[in-house]
Coordinates of C-alpha atoms and ligand atoms in Angstrom, one line a residue:
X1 CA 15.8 13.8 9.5
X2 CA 17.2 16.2 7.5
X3 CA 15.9 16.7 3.7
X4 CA 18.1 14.5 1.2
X5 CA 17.3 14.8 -2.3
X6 CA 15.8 11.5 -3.8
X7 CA 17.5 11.1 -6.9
X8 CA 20.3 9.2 -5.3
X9 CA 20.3 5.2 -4.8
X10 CA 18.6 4.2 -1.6
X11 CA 21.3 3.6 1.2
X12 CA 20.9 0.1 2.7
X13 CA 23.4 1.3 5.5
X14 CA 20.8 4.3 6.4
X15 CA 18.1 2.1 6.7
X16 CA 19.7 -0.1 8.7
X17 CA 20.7 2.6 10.8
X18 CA 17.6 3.8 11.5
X19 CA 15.5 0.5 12.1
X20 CA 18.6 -0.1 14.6
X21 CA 17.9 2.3 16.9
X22 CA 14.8 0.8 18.2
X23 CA 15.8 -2.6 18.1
X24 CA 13.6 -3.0 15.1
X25 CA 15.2 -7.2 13.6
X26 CA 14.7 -7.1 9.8
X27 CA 17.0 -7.6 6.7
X28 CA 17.2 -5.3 4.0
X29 CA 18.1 -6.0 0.7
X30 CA 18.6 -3.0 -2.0
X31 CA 18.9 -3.3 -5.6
X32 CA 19.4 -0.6 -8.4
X33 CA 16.8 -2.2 -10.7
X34 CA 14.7 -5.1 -10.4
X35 CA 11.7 -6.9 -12.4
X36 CA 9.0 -6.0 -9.2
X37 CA 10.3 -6.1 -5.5
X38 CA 6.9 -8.1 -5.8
X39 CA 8.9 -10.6 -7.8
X40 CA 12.1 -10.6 -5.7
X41 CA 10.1 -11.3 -2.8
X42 CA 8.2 -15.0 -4.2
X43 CA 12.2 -15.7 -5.1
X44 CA 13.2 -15.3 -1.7
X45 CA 10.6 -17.3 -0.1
X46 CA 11.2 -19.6 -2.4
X47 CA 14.9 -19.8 -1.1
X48 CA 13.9 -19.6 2.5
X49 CA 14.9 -16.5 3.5
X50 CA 15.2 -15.0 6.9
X51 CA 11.9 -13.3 7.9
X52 CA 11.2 -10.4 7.9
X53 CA 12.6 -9.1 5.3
X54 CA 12.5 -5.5 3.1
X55 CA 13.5 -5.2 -0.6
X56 CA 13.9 -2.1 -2.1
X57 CA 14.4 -1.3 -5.8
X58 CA 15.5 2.2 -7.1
X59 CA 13.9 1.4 -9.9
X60 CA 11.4 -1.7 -11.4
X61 CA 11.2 -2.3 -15.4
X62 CA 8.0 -4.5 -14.6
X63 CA 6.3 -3.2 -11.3
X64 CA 3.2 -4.6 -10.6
X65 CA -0.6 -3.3 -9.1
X66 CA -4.2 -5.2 -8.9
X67 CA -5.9 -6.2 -11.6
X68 CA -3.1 -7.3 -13.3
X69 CA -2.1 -3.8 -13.8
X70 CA 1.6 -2.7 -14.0
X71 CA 2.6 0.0 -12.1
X72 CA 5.4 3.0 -13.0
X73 CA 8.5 2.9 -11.2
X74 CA 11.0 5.1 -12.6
X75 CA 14.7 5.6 -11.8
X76 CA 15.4 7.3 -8.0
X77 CA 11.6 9.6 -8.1
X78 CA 9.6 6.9 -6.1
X79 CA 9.8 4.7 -3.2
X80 CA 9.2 0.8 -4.8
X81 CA 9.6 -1.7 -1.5
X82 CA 8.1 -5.7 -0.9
X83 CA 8.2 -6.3 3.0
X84 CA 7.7 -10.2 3.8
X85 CA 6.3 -10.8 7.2
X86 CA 6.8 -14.1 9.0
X87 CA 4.7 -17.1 8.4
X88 CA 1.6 -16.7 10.4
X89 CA -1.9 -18.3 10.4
X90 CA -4.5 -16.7 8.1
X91 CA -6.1 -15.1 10.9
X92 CA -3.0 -13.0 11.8
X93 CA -3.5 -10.8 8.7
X94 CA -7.1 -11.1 7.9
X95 CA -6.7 -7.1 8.2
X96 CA -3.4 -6.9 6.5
X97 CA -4.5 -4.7 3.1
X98 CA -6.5 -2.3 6.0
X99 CA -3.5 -2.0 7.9
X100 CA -1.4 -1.5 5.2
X101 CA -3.3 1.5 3.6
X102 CA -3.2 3.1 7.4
X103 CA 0.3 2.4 7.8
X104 CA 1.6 3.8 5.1
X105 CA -1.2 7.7 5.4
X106 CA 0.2 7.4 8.5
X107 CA 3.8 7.7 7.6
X108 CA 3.4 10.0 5.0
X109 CA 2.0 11.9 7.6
X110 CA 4.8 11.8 9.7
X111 CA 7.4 12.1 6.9
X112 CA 6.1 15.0 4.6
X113 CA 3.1 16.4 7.1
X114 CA 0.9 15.5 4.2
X115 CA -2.8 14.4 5.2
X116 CA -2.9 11.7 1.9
X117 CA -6.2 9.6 2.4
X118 CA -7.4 6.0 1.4
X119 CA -9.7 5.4 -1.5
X120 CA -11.1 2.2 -0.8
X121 CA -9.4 -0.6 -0.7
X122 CA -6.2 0.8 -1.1
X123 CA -5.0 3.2 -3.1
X124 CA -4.0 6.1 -1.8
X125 CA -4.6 9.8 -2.9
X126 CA -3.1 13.4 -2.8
X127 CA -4.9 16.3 -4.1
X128 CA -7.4 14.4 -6.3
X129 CA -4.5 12.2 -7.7
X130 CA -3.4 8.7 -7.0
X131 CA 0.3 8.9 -5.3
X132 CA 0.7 5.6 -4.1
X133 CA -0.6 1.7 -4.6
X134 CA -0.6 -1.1 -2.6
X135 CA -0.4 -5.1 -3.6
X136 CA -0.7 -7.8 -1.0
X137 CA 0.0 -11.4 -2.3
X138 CA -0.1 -14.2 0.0
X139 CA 2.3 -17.4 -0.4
X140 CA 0.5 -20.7 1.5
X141 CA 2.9 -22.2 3.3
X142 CA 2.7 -25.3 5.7
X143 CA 0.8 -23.9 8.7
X144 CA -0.4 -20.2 7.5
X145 CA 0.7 -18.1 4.9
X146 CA 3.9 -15.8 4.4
X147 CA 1.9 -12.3 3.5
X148 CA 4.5 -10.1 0.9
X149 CA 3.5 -6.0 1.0
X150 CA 4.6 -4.3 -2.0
X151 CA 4.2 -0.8 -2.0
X152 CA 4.6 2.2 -4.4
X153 CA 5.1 5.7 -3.7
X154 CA 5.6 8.4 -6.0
X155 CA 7.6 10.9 -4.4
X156 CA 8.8 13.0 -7.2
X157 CA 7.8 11.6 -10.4
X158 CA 6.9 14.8 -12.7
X159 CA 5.9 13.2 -15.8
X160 CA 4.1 9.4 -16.3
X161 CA 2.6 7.6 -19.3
X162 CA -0.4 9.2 -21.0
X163 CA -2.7 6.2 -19.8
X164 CA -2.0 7.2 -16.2
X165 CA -1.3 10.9 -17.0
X166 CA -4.7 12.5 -15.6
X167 CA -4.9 9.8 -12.6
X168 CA -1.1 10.2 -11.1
X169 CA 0.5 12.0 -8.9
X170 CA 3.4 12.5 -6.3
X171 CA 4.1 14.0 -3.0
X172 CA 5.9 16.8 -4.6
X173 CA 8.7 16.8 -1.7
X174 CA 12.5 16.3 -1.2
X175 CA 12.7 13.7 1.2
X176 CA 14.5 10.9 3.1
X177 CA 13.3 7.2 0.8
X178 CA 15.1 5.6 3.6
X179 CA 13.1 7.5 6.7
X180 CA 9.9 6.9 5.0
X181 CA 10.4 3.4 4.1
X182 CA 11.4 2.5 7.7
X183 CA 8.5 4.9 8.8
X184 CA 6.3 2.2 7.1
X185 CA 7.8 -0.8 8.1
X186 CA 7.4 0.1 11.8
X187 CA 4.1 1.5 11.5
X188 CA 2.7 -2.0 10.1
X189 CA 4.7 -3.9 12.6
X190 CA 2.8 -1.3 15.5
X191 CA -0.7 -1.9 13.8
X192 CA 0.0 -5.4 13.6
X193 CA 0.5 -5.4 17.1
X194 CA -2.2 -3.3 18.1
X195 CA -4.8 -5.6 15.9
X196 CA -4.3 -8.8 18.1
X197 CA -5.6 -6.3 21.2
X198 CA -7.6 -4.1 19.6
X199 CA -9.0 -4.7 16.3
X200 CA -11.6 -1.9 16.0
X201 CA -8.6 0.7 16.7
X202 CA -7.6 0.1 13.2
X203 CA -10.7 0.0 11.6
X204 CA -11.3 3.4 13.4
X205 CA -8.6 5.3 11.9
X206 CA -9.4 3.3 8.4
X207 CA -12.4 5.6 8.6
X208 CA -11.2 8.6 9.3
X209 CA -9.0 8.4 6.5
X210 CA -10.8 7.0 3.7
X211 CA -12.7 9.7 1.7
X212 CA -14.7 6.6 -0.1
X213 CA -17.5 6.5 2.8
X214 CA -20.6 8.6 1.5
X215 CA -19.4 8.9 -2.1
X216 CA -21.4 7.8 -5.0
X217 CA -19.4 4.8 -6.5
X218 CA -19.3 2.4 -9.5
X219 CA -18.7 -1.1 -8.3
X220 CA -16.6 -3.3 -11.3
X221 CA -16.1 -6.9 -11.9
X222 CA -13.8 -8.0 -15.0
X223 CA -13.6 -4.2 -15.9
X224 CA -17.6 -4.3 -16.3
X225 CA -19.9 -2.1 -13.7
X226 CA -22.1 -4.3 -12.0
X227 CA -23.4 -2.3 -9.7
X228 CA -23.5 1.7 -8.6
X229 CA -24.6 3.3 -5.4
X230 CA -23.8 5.1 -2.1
X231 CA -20.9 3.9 -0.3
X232 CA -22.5 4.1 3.6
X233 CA -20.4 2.2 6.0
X234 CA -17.1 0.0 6.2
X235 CA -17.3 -3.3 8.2
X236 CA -15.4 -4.4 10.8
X237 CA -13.4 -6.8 8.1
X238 CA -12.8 -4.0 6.3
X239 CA -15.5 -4.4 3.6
X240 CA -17.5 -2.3 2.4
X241 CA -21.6 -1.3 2.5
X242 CA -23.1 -0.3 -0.8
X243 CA -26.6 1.3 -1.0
X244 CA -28.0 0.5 -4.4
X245 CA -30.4 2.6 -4.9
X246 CA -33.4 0.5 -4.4
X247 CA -32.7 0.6 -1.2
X248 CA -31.3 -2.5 -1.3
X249 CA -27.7 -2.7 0.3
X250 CA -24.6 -4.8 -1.1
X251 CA -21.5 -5.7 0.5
X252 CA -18.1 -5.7 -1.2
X253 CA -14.8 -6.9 0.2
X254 CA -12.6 -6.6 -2.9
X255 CA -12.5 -5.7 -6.5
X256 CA -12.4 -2.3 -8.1
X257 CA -14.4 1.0 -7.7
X258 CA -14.4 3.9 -9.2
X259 CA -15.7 7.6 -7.5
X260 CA -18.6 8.7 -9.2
X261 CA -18.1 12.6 -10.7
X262 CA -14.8 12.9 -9.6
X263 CA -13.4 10.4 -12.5
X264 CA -11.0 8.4 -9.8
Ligands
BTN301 C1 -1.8 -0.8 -7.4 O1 -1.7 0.4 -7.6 O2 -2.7 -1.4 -7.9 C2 -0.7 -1.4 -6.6 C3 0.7 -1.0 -6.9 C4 1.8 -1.6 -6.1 C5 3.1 -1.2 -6.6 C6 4.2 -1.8 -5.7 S1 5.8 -1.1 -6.1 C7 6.6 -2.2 -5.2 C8 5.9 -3.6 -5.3 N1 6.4 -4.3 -6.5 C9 5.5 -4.4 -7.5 O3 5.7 -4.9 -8.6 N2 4.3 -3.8 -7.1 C10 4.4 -3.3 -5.7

């Protein structure tokens, strides 16, 4: 795919295009500016839209991350996208956040040629700065759930609010919103796949890409540190092994960390 500078509105008719030519089924809906593509996705649901789906925003005036955080999402300089998979039991996704995070290094990868790695859970990280966030909500519905992916990229983004100033960054590169959006959406549709054969596969290349295993890490609850120590080892659920130091070993499968030294 040739480069194609980002600050233009994502084309719904390239996307298409491209998930078409490998039989990929899933609608795509594109707006100029929304509240959170987080948002727009309950909305649909709500309306019982056809699944999957992919919403896209150019832009979001109240983009959302964990902890009740917002996240930045300028006009045309990211990539801001809520994929909605089909109702499934719990089980089915039990490794959705994992796969998510893996999905989208992976397609970065492919897109840019840029090795970006996971700091755990998943947030991911370029040169020392966070590029890209992932939230995972969950609507119950009768027999499962219906998981929504919302993911945030910053591609070009030069300049962000002094809170988040010495923490964010971007890819830095000129390149195809629609490509690298698709590149995501098939890459967690593959993993998803792959996870119902071959679980520890994804778990594998979780590892090799998350630079939190053998750091020294704060452990928070409620913006308090409850706990610091070595992280040692990720589970096969994706959490993961803290060694206090007493010796003693805790095991986290959500919340917040922070790297200790490095100030991320
Ligand atoms: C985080 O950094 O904690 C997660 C950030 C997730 C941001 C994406 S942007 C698209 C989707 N819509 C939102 O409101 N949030 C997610």
């Amino acid at each position: 795919m040739g480069l194609i500078n980002a600050k233009r509105n994502i084309s719904s008719d390239i996307i298409n295009s491209l998930f078409k030519k490998d039989n990929t089924e899933i609608e795509v809906i594109v707006f100029d500016e929304i509240d959170s593509t987080n948002n727009e996705a309950k909305r649909k649901i709500s309306e019982n839209c056809s699944l999957p789906l992919l919403i896209l925003s150019n832009s979001q005036y109240a983009g959302r991350g964990r902890m009740d955080r917002s996240f930045y999402s300028p006009k045309d300089t990211g990539l801001y996208l809520s994929i909605i998979l089909p109702q499934k039991p719990y089980e089915n996704y039990n490794l959705l956040t994992i796969i998510s995070a893996v999905s989208v290094t992976d397609a970065i990868m492919e897109e840019t040629g840029i090795n970006a790695s996971i700091k755990w859970v998943n947030d991911i990280y370029y040169d020392s700065k966070k590029i890209s966030g992932i939230l995972t909500e969950a609507i119950p519905s009768n027999d499962g759930i219906i998981p929504i992916i919302g993911i945030g990229i910053n591609i070009n983004t030069n300049s962000f609010p002094q809170e988040i100033k010495d923490i964010a960054g971007a890819l830095g590169k000129n390149i195809s919103r629609e490509s690298l959006a698709v590149k995501i959406c098939k890459n967690i549709f593959l993993n998803l796949s792959l996870n119902e054969k071959e679980p520890k596969k994804i778990i594998e290349h979780y590892k090799e890409r998350c630079f939190t295993l053998g750091m020294e890490i704060d452990c928070y609850e409620n913006g308090e540190i409850i706990f610091s120590g070595k992280a040692i080892s990720i589970n096969n659920d994706g959490s993961l092994n803290v060694q206090i130091h007493n010796d003693e070993i805790k095991t986290i499968n959500s919340g917040e960390i922070s790297i200790r030294n490095i100030n991320i």
